[in-house]
């Protein structure tokens, strides 16, 4: 019973998606990179109001008021074991804080018993996060403070961080020349 529901955020229309009606499988800005709403019309899920979407809407309303919602709607982390592990690490990043791709790579390496995991591999997993904002991929930055790798667009990443009270200049965060 795949279904979806639209949400009008201050940064544009978003789509909530569930494959079972119980858990949120995806939340994306419409037309972002890797956006499932660009599927063929025949593959589009049915739009319907479900309890999981109402809980997600409640979370998003609080978030866009600049508040830490303090809870998560029921989520289904999808993808490979590696991507789910990276998603679990992103869920640990506190509201208003950031971490780097390298720090997540170090943690994943430690948990998997590997000598090293590449920050680029983590970047790929972060970039394919289907639960934007809730699994806070916007809080992951380059080791030098560069704001890169957001499927919704760098402008949205900046606005999401600012929504959480992050002072970009104070934290040494910047947009690289090639992305301006």
PDB file of N, CA, C and O in Angstrom, residues 12-92:
ATOM      1  N   UNK A  12       9.774  25.060   0.042  1.00  0.00           N
ATOM      2  CA  UNK A  12       9.185  24.429  -1.136  1.00  0.00           C
ATOM      3  C   UNK A  12       8.403  23.183  -0.770  1.00  0.00           C
ATOM      4  O   UNK A  12       8.472  22.679   0.350  1.00  0.00           O
ATOM      5  N   UNK A  13       7.662  22.701  -1.732  1.00  0.00           N
ATOM      6  CA  UNK A  13       6.828  21.523  -1.520  1.00  0.00           C
ATOM      7  C   UNK A  13       7.686  20.284  -1.290  1.00  0.00           C
ATOM      8  O   UNK A  13       8.685  20.082  -1.969  1.00  0.00           O
ATOM      9  N   UNK A  14       7.259  19.505  -0.331  1.00  0.00           N
ATOM     10  CA  UNK A  14       7.945  18.257   0.004  1.00  0.00           C
ATOM     11  C   UNK A  14       6.942  17.117  -0.148  1.00  0.00           C
ATOM     12  O   UNK A  14       5.734  17.333  -0.056  1.00  0.00           O
ATOM     13  N   UNK A  15       7.451  15.926  -0.368  1.00  0.00           N
ATOM     14  CA  UNK A  15       6.611  14.739  -0.438  1.00  0.00           C
ATOM     15  C   UNK A  15       7.046  13.752   0.626  1.00  0.00           C
ATOM     16  O   UNK A  15       8.225  13.443   0.751  1.00  0.00           O
ATOM     17  N   UNK A  16       6.069  13.277   1.388  1.00  0.00           N
ATOM     18  CA  UNK A  16       6.275  12.207   2.362  1.00  0.00           C
ATOM     19  C   UNK A  16       5.839  10.915   1.676  1.00  0.00           C
ATOM     20  O   UNK A  16       4.822  10.899   0.979  1.00  0.00           O
ATOM     21  N   UNK A  17       6.592   9.840   1.869  1.00  0.00           N
ATOM     22  CA  UNK A  17       6.308   8.586   1.179  1.00  0.00           C
ATOM     23  C   UNK A  17       6.395   7.412   2.147  1.00  0.00           C
ATOM     24  O   UNK A  17       7.310   7.339   2.967  1.00  0.00           O
ATOM     25  N   UNK A  18       5.440   6.506   2.046  1.00  0.00           N
ATOM     26  CA  UNK A  18       5.451   5.286   2.851  1.00  0.00           C
ATOM     27  C   UNK A  18       5.085   4.109   1.963  1.00  0.00           C
ATOM     28  O   UNK A  18       4.183   4.214   1.123  1.00  0.00           O
ATOM     29  N   UNK A  19       5.786   3.007   2.140  1.00  0.00           N
ATOM     30  CA  UNK A  19       5.462   1.797   1.392  1.00  0.00           C
ATOM     31  C   UNK A  19       4.447   0.939   2.123  1.00  0.00           C
ATOM     32  O   UNK A  19       3.787   0.115   1.512  1.00  0.00           O
ATOM     33  N   UNK A  20       4.320   1.123   3.438  1.00  0.00           N
ATOM     34  CA  UNK A  20       3.423   0.267   4.216  1.00  0.00           C
ATOM     35  C   UNK A  20       2.353   1.033   4.995  1.00  0.00           C
ATOM     36  O   UNK A  20       1.506   0.433   5.647  1.00  0.00           O
ATOM     37  N   UNK A  21       2.381   2.363   4.953  1.00  0.00           N
ATOM     38  CA  UNK A  21       1.413   3.162   5.692  1.00  0.00           C
ATOM     39  C   UNK A  21       1.713   3.268   7.177  1.00  0.00           C
ATOM     40  O   UNK A  21       1.031   3.983   7.903  1.00  0.00           O
ATOM     41  N   UNK A  22       2.744   2.566   7.645  1.00  0.00           N
ATOM     42  CA  UNK A  22       3.104   2.551   9.061  1.00  0.00           C
ATOM     43  C   UNK A  22       4.328   3.415   9.363  1.00  0.00           C
ATOM     44  O   UNK A  22       4.405   4.042  10.404  1.00  0.00           O
ATOM     45  N   UNK A  23       5.300   3.375   8.465  1.00  0.00           N
ATOM     46  CA  UNK A  23       6.563   4.077   8.662  1.00  0.00           C
ATOM     47  C   UNK A  23       6.839   5.004   7.492  1.00  0.00           C
ATOM     48  O   UNK A  23       6.411   4.744   6.368  1.00  0.00           O
ATOM     49  N   UNK A  24       7.605   6.051   7.770  1.00  0.00           N
ATOM     50  CA  UNK A  24       8.038   6.982   6.734  1.00  0.00           C
ATOM     51  C   UNK A  24       9.277   6.408   6.057  1.00  0.00           C
ATOM     52  O   UNK A  24      10.269   6.124   6.713  1.00  0.00           O
ATOM     53  N   UNK A  25       9.204   6.207   4.758  1.00  0.00           N
ATOM     54  CA  UNK A  25      10.319   5.661   3.984  1.00  0.00           C
ATOM     55  C   UNK A  25      11.116   6.763   3.306  1.00  0.00           C
ATOM     56  O   UNK A  25      12.304   6.593   3.057  1.00  0.00           O
ATOM     57  N   UNK A  26      10.448   7.855   2.972  1.00  0.00           N
ATOM     58  CA  UNK A  26      11.137   8.948   2.278  1.00  0.00           C
ATOM     59  C   UNK A  26      10.447  10.273   2.550  1.00  0.00           C
ATOM     60  O   UNK A  26       9.242  10.330   2.771  1.00  0.00           O
ATOM     61  N   UNK A  27      11.248  11.306   2.541  1.00  0.00           N
ATOM     62  CA  UNK A  27      10.787  12.686   2.626  1.00  0.00           C
ATOM     63  C   UNK A  27      11.758  13.475   1.783  1.00  0.00           C
ATOM     64  O   UNK A  27      12.967  13.460   2.033  1.00  0.00           O
ATOM     65  N   UNK A  28      11.272  14.103   0.741  1.00  0.00           N
ATOM     66  CA  UNK A  28      12.176  14.831  -0.139  1.00  0.00           C
ATOM     67  C   UNK A  28      11.537  16.124  -0.611  1.00  0.00           C
ATOM     68  O   UNK A  28      10.325  16.269  -0.608  1.00  0.00           O
ATOM     69  N   UNK A  29      12.383  17.058  -0.964  1.00  0.00           N
ATOM     70  CA  UNK A  29      11.917  18.275  -1.633  1.00  0.00           C
ATOM     71  C   UNK A  29      11.593  17.884  -3.053  1.00  0.00           C
ATOM     72  O   UNK A  29      12.378  17.193  -3.714  1.00  0.00           O
ATOM     73  N   UNK A  30      10.443  18.288  -3.528  1.00  0.00           N
ATOM     74  CA  UNK A  30      10.082  17.963  -4.899  1.00  0.00           C
ATOM     75  C   UNK A  30      11.123  18.518  -5.858  1.00  0.00           C
ATOM     76  O   UNK A  30      11.602  19.621  -5.699  1.00  0.00           O
ATOM     77  N   UNK A  31      11.499  17.710  -6.783  1.00  0.00           N
ATOM     78  CA  UNK A  31      12.461  18.007  -7.848  1.00  0.00           C
ATOM     79  C   UNK A  31      13.911  18.034  -7.377  1.00  0.00           C
ATOM     80  O   UNK A  31      14.779  18.491  -8.090  1.00  0.00           O
ATOM     81  N   UNK A  32      14.182  17.554  -6.165  1.00  0.00           N
ATOM     82  CA  UNK A  32      15.580  17.466  -5.739  1.00  0.00           C
ATOM     83  C   UNK A  32      16.237  16.287  -6.448  1.00  0.00           C
ATOM     84  O   UNK A  32      15.568  15.430  -7.006  1.00  0.00           O
ATOM     85  N   UNK A  33      17.541  16.242  -6.390  1.00  0.00           N
ATOM     86  CA  UNK A  33      18.283  15.120  -6.939  1.00  0.00           C
ATOM     87  C   UNK A  33      17.822  13.852  -6.222  1.00  0.00           C
ATOM     88  O   UNK A  33      17.630  13.868  -5.008  1.00  0.00           O
ATOM     89  N   UNK A  34      17.661  12.769  -6.955  1.00  0.00           N
ATOM     90  CA  UNK A  34      17.182  11.482  -6.441  1.00  0.00           C
ATOM     91  C   UNK A  34      15.739  11.556  -5.958  1.00  0.00           C
ATOM     92  O   UNK A  34      15.328  10.801  -5.094  1.00  0.00           O
ATOM     93  N   UNK A  35      14.934  12.436  -6.509  1.00  0.00           N
ATOM     94  CA  UNK A  35      13.548  12.651  -6.120  1.00  0.00           C
ATOM     95  C   UNK A  35      12.662  11.562  -6.730  1.00  0.00           C
ATOM     96  O   UNK A  35      12.539  11.470  -7.932  1.00  0.00           O
ATOM     97  N   UNK A  36      12.026  10.755  -5.898  1.00  0.00           N
ATOM     98  CA  UNK A  36      11.147   9.698  -6.394  1.00  0.00           C
ATOM     99  C   UNK A  36       9.876  10.247  -7.024  1.00  0.00           C
ATOM    100  O   UNK A  36       9.184   9.524  -7.724  1.00  0.00           O
ATOM    101  N   UNK A  37       9.529  11.505  -6.761  1.00  0.00           N
ATOM    102  CA  UNK A  37       8.302  12.046  -7.343  1.00  0.00           C
ATOM    103  C   UNK A  37       8.447  12.246  -8.845  1.00  0.00           C
ATOM    104  O   UNK A  37       7.474  12.546  -9.514  1.00  0.00           O
ATOM    105  N   UNK A  38       9.645  12.054  -9.364  1.00  0.00           N
ATOM    106  CA  UNK A  38       9.838  12.162 -10.806  1.00  0.00           C
ATOM    107  C   UNK A  38       9.593  10.832 -11.514  1.00  0.00           C
ATOM    108  O   UNK A  38       9.851  10.699 -12.694  1.00  0.00           O
ATOM    109  N   UNK A  39       9.057   9.843 -10.801  1.00  0.00           N
ATOM    110  CA  UNK A  39       8.736   8.559 -11.406  1.00  0.00           C
ATOM    111  C   UNK A  39       7.639   8.754 -12.449  1.00  0.00           C
ATOM    112  O   UNK A  39       6.905   9.739 -12.409  1.00  0.00           O
ATOM    113  N   UNK A  40       7.496   7.789 -13.325  1.00  0.00           N
ATOM    114  CA  UNK A  40       6.410   7.832 -14.296  1.00  0.00           C
ATOM    115  C   UNK A  40       5.074   7.905 -13.568  1.00  0.00           C
ATOM    116  O   UNK A  40       4.922   7.360 -12.477  1.00  0.00           O
ATOM    117  N   UNK A  41       4.112   8.542 -14.181  1.00  0.00           N
ATOM    118  CA  UNK A  41       2.785   8.712 -13.579  1.00  0.00           C
ATOM    119  C   UNK A  41       2.213   7.372 -13.103  1.00  0.00           C
ATOM    120  O   UNK A  41       1.616   7.281 -12.040  1.00  0.00           O
ATOM    121  N   UNK A  42       2.408   6.303 -13.870  1.00  0.00           N
ATOM    122  CA  UNK A  42       1.877   4.985 -13.520  1.00  0.00           C
ATOM    123  C   UNK A  42       2.504   4.442 -12.241  1.00  0.00           C
ATOM    124  O   UNK A  42       1.908   3.612 -11.555  1.00  0.00           O
ATOM    125  N   UNK A  43       3.697   4.901 -11.899  1.00  0.00           N
ATOM    126  CA  UNK A  43       4.391   4.412 -10.709  1.00  0.00           C
ATOM    127  C   UNK A  43       4.154   5.284  -9.480  1.00  0.00           C
ATOM    128  O   UNK A  43       4.635   4.961  -8.408  1.00  0.00           O
ATOM    129  N   UNK A  44       3.422   6.361  -9.635  1.00  0.00           N
ATOM    130  CA  UNK A  44       3.192   7.273  -8.515  1.00  0.00           C
ATOM    131  C   UNK A  44       2.356   6.599  -7.434  1.00  0.00           C
ATOM    132  O   UNK A  44       1.352   5.960  -7.717  1.00  0.00           O
ATOM    133  N   UNK A  45       2.751   6.729  -6.168  1.00  0.00           N
ATOM    134  CA  UNK A  45       1.930   6.194  -5.083  1.00  0.00           C
ATOM    135  C   UNK A  45       0.652   7.018  -4.943  1.00  0.00           C
ATOM    136  O   UNK A  45       0.578   8.161  -5.385  1.00  0.00           O
ATOM    137  N   UNK A  46      -0.346   6.437  -4.334  1.00  0.00           N
ATOM    138  CA  UNK A  46      -1.617   7.111  -4.102  1.00  0.00           C
ATOM    139  C   UNK A  46      -1.439   8.132  -2.983  1.00  0.00           C
ATOM    140  O   UNK A  46      -0.825   7.837  -1.965  1.00  0.00           O
ATOM    141  N   UNK A  47      -1.970   9.345  -3.207  1.00  0.00           N
ATOM    142  CA  UNK A  47      -1.893  10.352  -2.146  1.00  0.00           C
ATOM    143  C   UNK A  47      -3.016  10.090  -1.157  1.00  0.00           C
ATOM    144  O   UNK A  47      -4.181   9.984  -1.541  1.00  0.00           O
ATOM    145  N   UNK A  48      -2.606   9.959   0.117  1.00  0.00           N
ATOM    146  CA  UNK A  48      -3.601   9.674   1.143  1.00  0.00           C
ATOM    147  C   UNK A  48      -3.063  10.122   2.494  1.00  0.00           C
ATOM    148  O   UNK A  48      -1.885  10.049   2.746  1.00  0.00           O
ATOM    149  N   UNK A  49      -3.981  10.592   3.322  1.00  0.00           N
ATOM    150  CA  UNK A  49      -3.606  11.025   4.669  1.00  0.00           C
ATOM    151  C   UNK A  49      -3.518   9.789   5.561  1.00  0.00           C
ATOM    152  O   UNK A  49      -4.454   9.015   5.654  1.00  0.00           O
ATOM    153  N   UNK A  50      -2.359   9.602   6.182  1.00  0.00           N
ATOM    154  CA  UNK A  50      -2.117   8.445   7.041  1.00  0.00           C
ATOM    155  C   UNK A  50      -1.552   8.949   8.372  1.00  0.00           C
ATOM    156  O   UNK A  50      -0.910  10.007   8.409  1.00  0.00           O
ATOM    157  N   UNK A  51      -1.717   8.189   9.475  1.00  0.00           N
ATOM    158  CA  UNK A  51      -1.157   8.620  10.765  1.00  0.00           C
ATOM    159  C   UNK A  51       0.344   8.929  10.690  1.00  0.00           C
ATOM    160  O   UNK A  51       0.791   9.905  11.294  1.00  0.00           O
ATOM    161  N   UNK A  52       1.116   8.145   9.946  1.00  0.00           N
ATOM    162  CA  UNK A  52       2.562   8.410   9.847  1.00  0.00           C
ATOM    163  C   UNK A  52       2.818   9.779   9.213  1.00  0.00           C
ATOM    164  O   UNK A  52       3.745  10.483   9.608  1.00  0.00           O
ATOM    165  N   UNK A  53       1.992  10.173   8.256  1.00  0.00           N
ATOM    166  CA  UNK A  53       2.169  11.478   7.622  1.00  0.00           C
ATOM    167  C   UNK A  53       1.749  12.607   8.555  1.00  0.00           C
ATOM    168  O   UNK A  53       2.367  13.674   8.564  1.00  0.00           O
ATOM    169  N   UNK A  54       0.704  12.386   9.335  1.00  0.00           N
ATOM    170  CA  UNK A  54       0.276  13.416  10.287  1.00  0.00           C
ATOM    171  C   UNK A  54       1.344  13.621  11.363  1.00  0.00           C
ATOM    172  O   UNK A  54       1.611  14.753  11.758  1.00  0.00           O
ATOM    173  N   UNK A  55       1.980  12.541  11.803  1.00  0.00           N
ATOM    174  CA  UNK A  55       3.068  12.649  12.783  1.00  0.00           C
ATOM    175  C   UNK A  55       4.279  13.358  12.164  1.00  0.00           C
ATOM    176  O   UNK A  55       4.924  14.180  12.812  1.00  0.00           O
ATOM    177  N   UNK A  56       4.566  13.047  10.894  1.00  0.00           N
ATOM    178  CA  UNK A  56       5.679  13.696  10.188  1.00  0.00           C
ATOM    179  C   UNK A  56       5.383  15.177   9.996  1.00  0.00           C
ATOM    180  O   UNK A  56       6.259  16.020  10.185  1.00  0.00           O
ATOM    181  N   UNK A  57       4.142  15.499   9.652  1.00  0.00           N
ATOM    182  CA  UNK A  57       3.751  16.899   9.493  1.00  0.00           C
ATOM    183  C   UNK A  57       3.935  17.649  10.808  1.00  0.00           C
ATOM    184  O   UNK A  57       4.440  18.772  10.828  1.00  0.00           O
ATOM    185  N   UNK A  58       3.549  17.021  11.913  1.00  0.00           N
ATOM    186  CA  UNK A  58       3.739  17.629  13.237  1.00  0.00           C
ATOM    187  C   UNK A  58       5.227  17.903  13.481  1.00  0.00           C
ATOM    188  O   UNK A  58       5.604  18.981  13.948  1.00  0.00           O
ATOM    189  N   UNK A  59       6.081  16.936  13.143  1.00  0.00           N
ATOM    190  CA  UNK A  59       7.528  17.090  13.296  1.00  0.00           C
ATOM    191  C   UNK A  59       8.023  18.259  12.446  1.00  0.00           C
ATOM    192  O   UNK A  59       8.772  19.119  12.925  1.00  0.00           O
ATOM    193  N   UNK A  60       7.606  18.290  11.181  1.00  0.00           N
ATOM    194  CA  UNK A  60       8.051  19.344  10.257  1.00  0.00           C
ATOM    195  C   UNK A  60       7.567  20.725  10.698  1.00  0.00           C
ATOM    196  O   UNK A  60       8.313  21.702  10.599  1.00  0.00           O
ATOM    197  N   UNK A  61       6.326  20.817  11.167  1.00  0.00           N
ATOM    198  CA  UNK A  61       5.809  22.109  11.644  1.00  0.00           C
ATOM    199  C   UNK A  61       6.685  22.652  12.777  1.00  0.00           C
ATOM    200  O   UNK A  61       7.060  23.832  12.768  1.00  0.00           O
ATOM    201  N   UNK A  62       7.014  21.805  13.743  1.00  0.00           N
ATOM    202  CA  UNK A  62       7.875  22.223  14.854  1.00  0.00           C
ATOM    203  C   UNK A  62       9.263  22.602  14.340  1.00  0.00           C
ATOM    204  O   UNK A  62       9.829  23.627  14.740  1.00  0.00           O
ATOM    205  N   UNK A  63       9.799  21.777  13.453  1.00  0.00           N
ATOM    206  CA  UNK A  63      11.131  22.025  12.914  1.00  0.00           C
ATOM    207  C   UNK A  63      11.194  23.390  12.217  1.00  0.00           C
ATOM    208  O   UNK A  63      12.119  24.174  12.449  1.00  0.00           O
ATOM    209  N   UNK A  64      10.235  23.665  11.350  1.00  0.00           N
ATOM    210  CA  UNK A  64      10.271  24.925  10.599  1.00  0.00           C
ATOM    211  C   UNK A  64       9.913  26.145  11.458  1.00  0.00           C
ATOM    212  O   UNK A  64      10.094  27.275  11.023  1.00  0.00           O
ATOM    213  N   UNK A  65       9.461  25.910  12.690  1.00  0.00           N
ATOM    214  CA  UNK A  65       9.321  27.000  13.660  1.00  0.00           C
ATOM    215  C   UNK A  65      10.663  27.291  14.325  1.00  0.00           C
ATOM    216  O   UNK A  65      10.761  28.162  15.182  1.00  0.00           O
ATOM    217  N   UNK A  66      11.700  26.524  13.944  1.00  0.00           N
ATOM    218  CA  UNK A  66      13.022  26.714  14.518  1.00  0.00           C
ATOM    219  C   UNK A  66      13.218  25.968  15.820  1.00  0.00           C
ATOM    220  O   UNK A  66      14.113  26.298  16.596  1.00  0.00           O
ATOM    221  N   UNK A  67      12.371  24.969  16.062  1.00  0.00           N
ATOM    222  CA  UNK A  67      12.434  24.204  17.308  1.00  0.00           C
ATOM    223  C   UNK A  67      12.879  22.768  17.040  1.00  0.00           C
ATOM    224  O   UNK A  67      12.567  22.201  15.995  1.00  0.00           O
ATOM    225  N   UNK A  68      13.576  22.195  18.004  1.00  0.00           N
ATOM    226  CA  UNK A  68      13.914  20.777  17.953  1.00  0.00           C
ATOM    227  C   UNK A  68      12.637  20.022  18.302  1.00  0.00           C
ATOM    228  O   UNK A  68      12.136  20.159  19.422  1.00  0.00           O
ATOM    229  N   UNK A  69      12.086  19.221  17.386  1.00  0.00           N
ATOM    230  CA  UNK A  69      10.827  18.531  17.672  1.00  0.00           C
ATOM    231  C   UNK A  69      10.894  17.593  18.876  1.00  0.00           C
ATOM    232  O   UNK A  69       9.882  17.362  19.531  1.00  0.00           O
ATOM    233  N   UNK A  70      12.066  17.046  19.181  1.00  0.00           N
ATOM    234  CA  UNK A  70      12.197  16.208  20.356  1.00  0.00           C
ATOM    235  C   UNK A  70      11.679  14.785  20.192  1.00  0.00           C
ATOM    236  O   UNK A  70      11.614  14.039  21.166  1.00  0.00           O
ATOM    237  N   UNK A  71      11.271  14.421  19.012  1.00  0.00           N
ATOM    238  CA  UNK A  71      10.809  13.070  18.731  1.00  0.00           C
ATOM    239  C   UNK A  71      11.049  12.785  17.252  1.00  0.00           C
ATOM    240  O   UNK A  71      11.327  13.706  16.483  1.00  0.00           O
ATOM    241  N   UNK A  72      10.934  11.545  16.870  1.00  0.00           N
ATOM    242  CA  UNK A  72      11.010  11.165  15.458  1.00  0.00           C
ATOM    243  C   UNK A  72       9.707  10.490  15.067  1.00  0.00           C
ATOM    244  O   UNK A  72       9.171   9.696  15.851  1.00  0.00           O
ATOM    245  N   UNK A  73       9.209  10.771  13.875  1.00  0.00           N
ATOM    246  CA  UNK A  73       8.087   9.960  13.407  1.00  0.00           C
ATOM    247  C   UNK A  73       8.610   8.540  13.151  1.00  0.00           C
ATOM    248  O   UNK A  73       9.826   8.339  13.063  1.00  0.00           O
ATOM    249  N   UNK A  74       7.733   7.543  13.040  1.00  0.00           N
ATOM    250  CA  UNK A  74       8.217   6.190  12.747  1.00  0.00           C
ATOM    251  C   UNK A  74       8.929   6.169  11.392  1.00  0.00           C
ATOM    252  O   UNK A  74       8.373   6.595  10.385  1.00  0.00           O
ATOM    253  N   UNK A  75      10.186   5.716  11.398  1.00  0.00           N
ATOM    254  CA  UNK A  75      11.016   5.738  10.182  1.00  0.00           C
ATOM    255  C   UNK A  75      11.398   4.332   9.757  1.00  0.00           C
ATOM    256  O   UNK A  75      11.565   3.450  10.590  1.00  0.00           O
ATOM    257  N   UNK A  76      11.593   4.169   8.463  1.00  0.00           N
ATOM    258  CA  UNK A  76      12.188   2.948   7.914  1.00  0.00           C
ATOM    259  C   UNK A  76      13.452   3.365   7.178  1.00  0.00           C
ATOM    260  O   UNK A  76      13.384   4.016   6.128  1.00  0.00           O
ATOM    261  N   UNK A  77      14.602   3.035   7.751  1.00  0.00           N
ATOM    262  CA  UNK A  77      15.869   3.336   7.085  1.00  0.00           C
ATOM    263  C   UNK A  77      16.058   2.300   5.987  1.00  0.00           C
ATOM    264  O   UNK A  77      15.962   1.099   6.236  1.00  0.00           O
ATOM    265  N   UNK A  78      16.309   2.768   4.779  1.00  0.00           N
ATOM    266  CA  UNK A  78      16.404   1.880   3.623  1.00  0.00           C
ATOM    267  C   UNK A  78      17.808   1.915   3.031  1.00  0.00           C
ATOM    268  O   UNK A  78      18.645   2.701   3.435  1.00  0.00           O
ATOM    269  N   UNK A  79      18.026   1.072   2.044  1.00  0.00           N
ATOM    270  CA  UNK A  79      19.315   1.024   1.362  1.00  0.00           C
ATOM    271  C   UNK A  79      20.187  -0.082   1.923  1.00  0.00           C
ATOM    272  O   UNK A  79      19.751  -0.925   2.708  1.00  0.00           O
ATOM    273  N   UNK A  80      21.437  -0.050   1.532  1.00  0.00           N
ATOM    274  CA  UNK A  80      22.400  -1.069   1.955  1.00  0.00           C
ATOM    275  C   UNK A  80      22.673  -0.960   3.459  1.00  0.00           C
ATOM    276  O   UNK A  80      22.330   0.038   4.099  1.00  0.00           O
ATOM    277  N   UNK A  81      23.330  -1.982   4.001  1.00  0.00           N
ATOM    278  CA  UNK A  81      23.721  -1.933   5.414  1.00  0.00           C
ATOM    279  C   UNK A  81      24.565  -0.691   5.691  1.00  0.00           C
ATOM    280  O   UNK A  81      24.402  -0.036   6.719  1.00  0.00           O
ATOM    281  N   UNK A  82      25.474  -0.379   4.764  1.00  0.00           N
ATOM    282  CA  UNK A  82      26.345   0.790   4.918  1.00  0.00           C
ATOM    283  C   UNK A  82      25.512   2.073   4.976  1.00  0.00           C
ATOM    284  O   UNK A  82      25.702   2.910   5.863  1.00  0.00           O
ATOM    285  N   UNK A  83      24.577   2.231   4.046  1.00  0.00           N
ATOM    286  CA  UNK A  83      23.753   3.451   4.043  1.00  0.00           C
ATOM    287  C   UNK A  83      22.909   3.557   5.307  1.00  0.00           C
ATOM    288  O   UNK A  83      22.751   4.648   5.865  1.00  0.00           O
ATOM    289  N   UNK A  84      22.359   2.455   5.768  1.00  0.00           N
ATOM    290  CA  UNK A  84      21.571   2.493   7.001  1.00  0.00           C
ATOM    291  C   UNK A  84      22.456   2.841   8.195  1.00  0.00           C
ATOM    292  O   UNK A  84      22.040   3.587   9.087  1.00  0.00           O
ATOM    293  N   UNK A  85      23.701   2.334   8.212  1.00  0.00           N
ATOM    294  CA  UNK A  85      24.625   2.655   9.299  1.00  0.00           C
ATOM    295  C   UNK A  85      24.955   4.148   9.294  1.00  0.00           C
ATOM    296  O   UNK A  85      24.952   4.797  10.353  1.00  0.00           O
ATOM    297  N   UNK A  86      25.203   4.705   8.119  1.00  0.00           N
ATOM    298  CA  UNK A  86      25.477   6.142   8.012  1.00  0.00           C
ATOM    299  C   UNK A  86      24.250   6.935   8.459  1.00  0.00           C
ATOM    300  O   UNK A  86      24.368   7.931   9.185  1.00  0.00           O
ATOM    301  N   UNK A  87      23.057   6.484   8.075  1.00  0.00           N
ATOM    302  CA  UNK A  87      21.835   7.175   8.501  1.00  0.00           C
ATOM    303  C   UNK A  87      21.690   7.164  10.018  1.00  0.00           C
ATOM    304  O   UNK A  87      21.322   8.175  10.619  1.00  0.00           O
ATOM    305  N   UNK A  88      21.989   6.045  10.647  1.00  0.00           N
ATOM    306  CA  UNK A  88      21.908   5.977  12.113  1.00  0.00           C
ATOM    307  C   UNK A  88      22.899   6.949  12.755  1.00  0.00           C
ATOM    308  O   UNK A  88      22.603   7.567  13.783  1.00  0.00           O
ATOM    309  N   UNK A  89      24.071   7.109  12.149  1.00  0.00           N
ATOM    310  CA  UNK A  89      25.049   8.075  12.668  1.00  0.00           C
ATOM    311  C   UNK A  89      24.543   9.505  12.481  1.00  0.00           C
ATOM    312  O   UNK A  89      24.712  10.341  13.367  1.00  0.00           O
ATOM    313  N   UNK A  90      23.902   9.798  11.344  1.00  0.00           N
ATOM    314  CA  UNK A  90      23.369  11.145  11.134  1.00  0.00           C
ATOM    315  C   UNK A  90      22.270  11.455  12.142  1.00  0.00           C
ATOM    316  O   UNK A  90      22.147  12.598  12.594  1.00  0.00           O
ATOM    317  N   UNK A  91      21.475  10.445  12.506  1.00  0.00           N
ATOM    318  CA  UNK A  91      20.410  10.666  13.486  1.00  0.00           C
ATOM    319  C   UNK A  91      20.951  11.082  14.854  1.00  0.00           C
ATOM    320  O   UNK A  91      20.222  11.648  15.665  1.00  0.00           O
ATOM    321  N   UNK A  92      22.221  10.844  15.110  1.00  0.00           N
ATOM    322  CA  UNK A  92      22.847  11.210  16.385  1.00  0.00           C
ATOM    323  C   UNK A  92      23.343  12.657  16.416  1.00  0.00           C
ATOM    324  O   UNK A  92      23.735  13.148  17.471  1.00  0.00           O
TER     325      UNK A  92
END
